[in-house]
Amino acid sequence: MNKLKKIFLIILIPIFLCGCWDKTELEDIGVVIGLSLDKDILTNEIKITQQFINLSDKKTASNAKQYINLSEKGNTTMQAIRQSSKKISQSPSYYHLSTIVIGKDFAETNLNDLDLLFRSRELRRTATLLIANGEAKKIMDFNLSQKSIPASYLLAISQNTKKTNEIPEALKLGELSKAITDGYAVLSQVIDLKTKSLIGAAIISGKDFKTIGFLNNEATAGINWLLNNNVKGIVKITNEKFHKPLVYEVLDKSVDIKPIIKGDKVTFDVNVNVNGRLVENFDLKENESNIKYEKDINTALQQEIKSQALKSFALLKNNYKTDVFKFWKYTQIKNPKFFKKNRNNWNKTFNKSNIKLKVEVNIKDFGNMNKKINPKTIP
């Protein structure tokens, strides 16, 4: 038995001493942090630019960029990626891919060409996707004074929705995949080539597999009032009762949506509750201790928010005929039978719908200029 045990150990021990047999050295890995896709209208080919992190020694390459762009073409996304293997010795790794930029021509043609990205197990579903208002390849080589890697810069500014409501929430790759699978519409942030900043939003129709329109900052802000998201920002009001403009900062908001169905028509009862503070007031007659003054500001803010939201609702309903507010989701929850009946033609149902909007605004404070008066202390 002892001899058998010794023989067994001799056979077993080498298994645990084999080491990292499948290891890959760091210098042999090409870390892809950004990806852009464009469409060549003439040849119908896909143009892909992969942004690699430059892992070269900074001491010997002090003037080198922190990234390397590699562009290639192909009839499909996979073919274009494989073509790039002829130009790089490293094996591309997409585990750290954070930003995907789609060119305008590509976005307006057929997003089905993103099929590889949706299926890949190597790509994170949390990667942020943006639409360029031109050629996406140019964005991958932005000359930046802030973050030195364009993909990292785009990811950083896409998360600033708590500061401005003129852009939608960042669209993730997983959300776009789901929208295309289920056939509903979503909004994507738009990056401007000239200003290197985000502007408005792009409407992506999952049913049509493409971008069907672009919205300006004002229309995007109006849509955000009707979406139960984390987008905040400011509201500027100029009213005859105030001699100068006032600026209100949104600290938090909540949106309650109830579909009211009568026959084949739907009315969406929407209540928007906003809490915030007055951050700028150029009115020389400012008097926060006056209850009427505060009430007038509240009324002006409610009217401004309501006006923005109703304009955007009418724009999406009449011009684009697409429900980006996800009203279909609330209808599915509240009345699944009605939704099931109208699911395949939901946009037509949305086009016949109406909205009943109520906005409530609360001013928590007026800053350090004056303390807000408590109505309960008034004799």
XYZ file of C-alpha atoms in Angstrom:
379
model
C 0.000 0.000 0.000
C 2.842 2.392 0.836
C 4.402 1.784 -2.571
C 1.073 2.452 -4.271
C 0.661 5.711 -2.320
C 4.117 6.858 -3.347
C 3.442 6.058 -7.001
C 0.094 7.917 -6.798
C 1.769 11.008 -5.298
C 4.486 10.969 -7.943
C 1.782 10.989 -10.632
C -0.383 13.594 -8.841
C 2.238 16.164 -7.833
C 3.259 17.214 -11.409
C -0.379 18.199 -12.093
C -0.168 20.901 -9.417
C 3.250 22.053 -10.572
C 2.297 22.730 -14.180
C 2.057 26.501 -13.586
C 0.126 29.014 -15.737
C 0.144 26.996 -18.911
C -2.393 29.279 -20.633
C -0.932 32.618 -19.495
C -0.681 35.646 -21.806
C 1.963 38.250 -21.111
C 0.742 41.819 -20.608
C 2.818 43.163 -23.487
C 1.080 40.667 -25.786
C -2.415 42.036 -24.986
C -3.935 44.994 -26.811
C -6.353 46.651 -24.375
C -9.215 48.220 -26.385
C -10.881 51.055 -24.458
C -12.881 52.697 -27.260
C -14.540 51.682 -30.524
C -16.099 53.676 -33.354
C -18.179 52.464 -36.283
C -18.886 54.297 -39.535
C -20.589 53.380 -42.791
C -18.966 53.939 -46.162
C -21.975 55.018 -48.224
C -20.212 54.375 -51.553
C -18.978 50.836 -50.879
C -21.454 49.973 -48.077
C -18.488 48.762 -46.030
C -18.162 49.144 -42.273
C -15.280 51.288 -41.038
C -14.069 50.439 -37.553
C -11.576 52.310 -35.396
C -10.271 50.563 -32.290
C -8.669 52.695 -29.599
C -5.900 50.828 -27.760
C -4.229 51.993 -24.571
C -0.579 52.750 -25.307
C 1.415 50.560 -22.898
C 4.816 51.713 -24.193
C 7.459 52.893 -21.721
C 6.711 56.572 -20.958
C 10.397 57.227 -20.279
C 11.440 56.266 -23.793
C 8.316 57.650 -25.434
C 7.509 60.814 -23.472
C 5.898 62.501 -26.483
C 3.798 59.501 -27.414
C 0.017 59.599 -27.052
C -1.593 57.522 -24.344
C -3.641 55.768 -26.988
C -3.212 54.185 -30.428
C -5.984 54.178 -33.043
C -6.246 51.375 -35.566
C -8.772 51.669 -38.419
C -9.930 49.050 -40.905
C -12.819 48.262 -43.274
C -14.902 45.193 -43.948
C -18.246 43.975 -45.229
C -19.221 43.039 -41.665
C -18.127 44.167 -38.219
C -16.293 40.906 -37.579
C -14.468 41.059 -40.895
C -13.293 44.616 -40.200
C -11.971 43.596 -36.771
C -10.192 40.576 -38.203
C -8.641 42.737 -40.932
C -6.979 44.828 -38.220
C -5.066 41.753 -37.009
C -2.812 42.234 -40.046
C -1.573 45.523 -38.572
C -1.059 44.720 -34.891
C 0.994 42.058 -33.167
C -1.060 42.141 -29.965
C -4.264 40.223 -29.399
C -7.169 42.706 -28.878
C -8.914 42.460 -25.503
C -12.362 44.050 -25.141
C -12.937 43.433 -21.426
C -12.150 47.101 -20.692
C -14.109 48.594 -23.612
C -16.029 51.513 -22.074
C -17.157 53.700 -24.986
C -18.705 52.948 -28.380
C -19.304 55.783 -30.862
C -21.530 55.298 -33.907
C -21.285 57.623 -36.886
C -24.384 59.394 -38.233
C -24.459 57.486 -41.551
C -24.079 54.163 -39.744
C -26.784 55.027 -37.194
C -29.284 56.047 -39.858
C -28.693 52.936 -41.991
C -29.030 49.687 -40.078
C -28.074 49.026 -36.466
C -28.385 45.305 -37.125
C -24.709 45.533 -38.069
C -24.028 45.785 -34.317
C -25.054 42.159 -33.942
C -21.496 41.081 -33.111
C -21.336 43.524 -30.189
C -24.648 42.261 -28.807
C -23.558 38.620 -28.985
C -19.977 38.949 -27.770
C -19.294 37.577 -24.285
C -16.113 39.630 -24.090
C -17.816 43.021 -24.356
C -19.430 44.465 -21.261
C -23.148 45.207 -21.572
C -22.497 48.355 -19.535
C -20.387 49.974 -22.261
C -21.696 53.475 -23.063
C -22.954 54.092 -26.595
C -23.053 57.534 -28.253
C -24.091 58.826 -31.678
C -21.809 61.233 -33.548
C -23.288 64.012 -35.686
C -20.705 63.181 -38.326
C -17.904 60.650 -38.775
C -17.247 58.750 -35.560
C -13.636 58.033 -36.532
C -12.747 61.729 -36.093
C -13.946 61.640 -32.499
C -11.515 58.855 -31.675
C -8.670 61.307 -32.337
C -9.931 64.370 -30.474
C -7.196 66.833 -29.509
C -8.074 67.205 -25.844
C -6.760 69.484 -23.126
C -8.485 67.494 -20.364
C -8.416 63.705 -20.384
C -5.789 62.558 -22.848
C -7.718 59.476 -24.015
C -10.834 60.357 -26.100
C -12.779 57.250 -25.015
C -12.254 58.140 -21.341
C -13.256 61.758 -21.999
C -16.508 60.689 -23.657
C -17.319 58.310 -20.816
C -16.729 61.056 -18.235
C -18.946 63.710 -19.844
C -21.710 61.174 -20.539
C -22.207 60.846 -16.777
C -22.917 64.548 -16.193
C -26.700 64.192 -16.388
C -27.045 65.276 -12.755
C -25.796 68.701 -13.817
C -27.801 69.258 -17.008
C -31.143 68.045 -18.347
C -30.300 68.917 -21.959
C -28.916 65.432 -22.582
C -30.522 62.026 -21.899
C -29.170 59.373 -19.580
C -26.192 57.492 -21.013
C -27.353 54.632 -23.230
C -25.750 51.285 -22.400
C -25.046 48.570 -24.953
C -27.307 46.153 -23.076
C -30.243 48.588 -23.144
C -29.878 49.112 -26.908
C -29.739 45.349 -27.443
C -32.950 44.947 -25.450
C -34.661 47.798 -27.338
C -33.876 46.199 -30.695
C -34.986 42.775 -29.492
C -38.279 44.040 -28.045
C -38.853 46.739 -30.686
C -39.148 49.913 -28.601
C -37.459 53.322 -28.872
C -34.620 54.729 -26.779
C -32.617 57.954 -26.614
C -28.873 58.213 -27.097
C -26.514 61.046 -26.286
C -25.055 62.886 -29.300
C -21.449 64.053 -29.477
C -20.742 67.141 -31.595
C -17.585 67.069 -33.701
C -16.964 70.821 -33.690
C -17.497 71.653 -30.032
C -16.399 68.247 -28.667
C -19.425 68.373 -26.381
C -22.744 66.589 -25.957
C -25.766 68.130 -27.655
C -29.392 67.010 -27.444
C -30.330 63.425 -28.210
C -30.799 60.891 -31.001
C -33.986 58.815 -31.282
C -33.205 55.161 -31.950
C -36.118 53.011 -33.081
C -35.627 49.404 -32.069
C -38.441 48.422 -34.403
C -36.800 50.077 -37.432
C -33.225 49.157 -36.387
C -31.960 52.701 -36.949
C -31.809 56.306 -35.762
C -34.913 58.149 -36.952
C -34.216 61.688 -35.742
C -32.185 64.135 -33.687
C -33.468 66.435 -30.940
C -32.057 69.769 -29.790
C -31.271 70.675 -26.181
C -34.685 72.196 -25.457
C -36.647 69.208 -26.758
C -34.410 66.818 -24.816
C -34.971 68.776 -21.595
C -38.733 68.541 -22.146
C -38.550 64.768 -22.576
C -36.515 64.368 -19.393
C -39.327 65.939 -17.348
C -41.565 63.015 -18.367
C -39.002 60.284 -17.754
C -38.565 58.727 -14.328
C -34.772 58.943 -14.479
C -31.908 60.527 -12.558
C -31.449 63.463 -14.938
C -31.513 66.796 -13.122
C -30.261 70.234 -14.191
C -31.575 73.788 -13.998
C -34.671 75.787 -14.960
C -34.439 79.431 -15.996
C -37.527 81.605 -15.753
C -38.197 85.138 -16.930
C -41.583 86.393 -15.847
C -43.282 89.786 -16.029
C -43.610 89.692 -12.253
C -39.824 89.454 -11.920
C -37.573 92.207 -13.173
C -34.627 89.872 -13.814
C -34.128 86.154 -14.643
C -34.183 83.503 -11.930
C -32.373 80.150 -12.042
C -33.666 77.097 -10.185
C -31.514 73.985 -9.623
C -33.226 70.588 -9.500
C -32.029 68.447 -6.607
C -34.394 65.532 -7.148
C -37.562 64.674 -9.012
C -40.147 61.908 -9.250
C -42.579 61.082 -12.028
C -45.809 59.154 -11.506
C -47.541 57.857 -14.663
C -51.005 56.295 -14.818
C -52.590 55.266 -18.135
C -56.346 55.886 -18.288
C -57.948 53.767 -21.008
C -61.296 54.512 -22.613
C -62.147 52.365 -25.596
C -59.133 52.328 -27.914
C -57.652 55.593 -26.617
C -55.228 56.232 -23.787
C -54.743 59.335 -21.658
C -51.584 59.416 -19.590
C -52.067 61.028 -16.216
C -48.592 62.306 -15.325
C -47.576 63.925 -12.028
C -44.118 65.492 -11.847
C -42.743 66.423 -8.428
C -39.584 68.532 -8.329
C -37.468 69.606 -5.363
C -34.705 72.142 -5.670
C -33.255 75.483 -4.693
C -32.949 78.962 -6.093
C -29.302 79.364 -7.092
C -29.451 82.688 -8.959
C -31.831 85.601 -8.612
C -31.040 88.904 -10.297
C -34.281 90.492 -9.157
C -33.417 93.576 -7.099
C -36.821 93.373 -5.421
C -36.169 89.862 -4.138
C -38.073 89.104 -0.939
C -38.120 85.420 0.008
C -39.823 86.146 3.309
C -42.898 87.215 1.363
C -45.198 84.211 0.883
C -46.717 85.714 -2.260
C -43.255 86.230 -3.781
C -42.389 82.573 -3.242
C -45.761 81.486 -4.620
C -45.208 83.561 -7.776
C -41.827 81.875 -8.330
C -43.413 78.462 -7.817
C -46.123 79.213 -10.366
C -43.612 80.481 -12.936
C -41.434 77.376 -12.499
C -44.425 75.053 -12.860
C -45.529 76.802 -16.046
C -42.029 76.643 -17.557
C -41.553 72.937 -16.790
C -45.051 72.103 -18.017
C -44.530 74.084 -21.225
C -41.240 72.288 -22.003
C -42.727 68.845 -21.323
C -45.900 69.376 -23.388
C -43.923 70.727 -26.366
C -41.686 67.652 -26.374
C -44.658 65.309 -26.022
C -46.344 66.942 -29.031
C -43.095 66.784 -31.032
C -42.615 63.059 -30.432
C -46.283 62.291 -30.993
C -46.861 64.343 -34.148
C -43.454 64.484 -35.859
C -41.639 61.280 -34.931
C -44.682 59.206 -33.911
C -42.545 57.304 -31.423
C -42.951 56.651 -27.715
C -39.567 57.347 -26.096
C -41.243 58.064 -22.737
C -41.802 54.320 -22.178
C -45.502 54.911 -21.620
C -45.980 51.461 -23.126
C -44.271 49.980 -20.075
C -46.763 51.573 -17.643
C -49.649 50.459 -19.854
C -48.322 46.910 -19.876
C -48.229 46.908 -16.062
C -51.609 48.573 -15.451
C -53.586 46.983 -18.270
C -51.771 43.957 -19.785
C -54.788 42.921 -21.895
C -54.989 46.305 -23.624
C -51.231 46.367 -24.190
C -51.168 42.840 -25.590
C -53.895 43.814 -28.037
C -52.029 46.950 -29.198
C -48.424 45.859 -28.736
C -47.602 45.354 -32.423
C -49.113 48.745 -33.301
C -48.164 50.644 -30.173
C -46.902 53.709 -32.029
C -50.349 54.145 -33.598
C -51.913 53.886 -30.152
C -49.401 56.422 -28.847
C -50.171 58.792 -31.725
C -53.846 58.865 -30.662
C -53.048 59.334 -26.981
C -53.300 62.450 -24.819
C -51.506 63.626 -21.715
C -52.821 65.183 -18.525
C -49.856 66.831 -16.832
C -49.527 68.190 -13.312
C -46.304 69.742 -12.026
C -45.476 70.436 -8.405
C -42.385 72.464 -7.491
C -40.845 72.819 -4.061
C -38.183 75.435 -3.253
C -36.150 74.027 -0.376
C -34.027 77.125 0.119
C -32.972 80.416 -1.413
C -29.275 80.046 -0.659
C -27.465 82.201 1.900
C -29.094 85.433 0.779
C -32.173 84.855 2.899
C -33.591 82.003 4.922
C -36.828 80.523 3.690
C -39.704 81.414 5.988
C -41.671 78.644 7.616
C -45.429 79.287 7.030
C -46.258 77.591 10.351
C -44.419 80.363 12.254
C -46.546 83.126 10.743
C -48.994 84.515 13.359
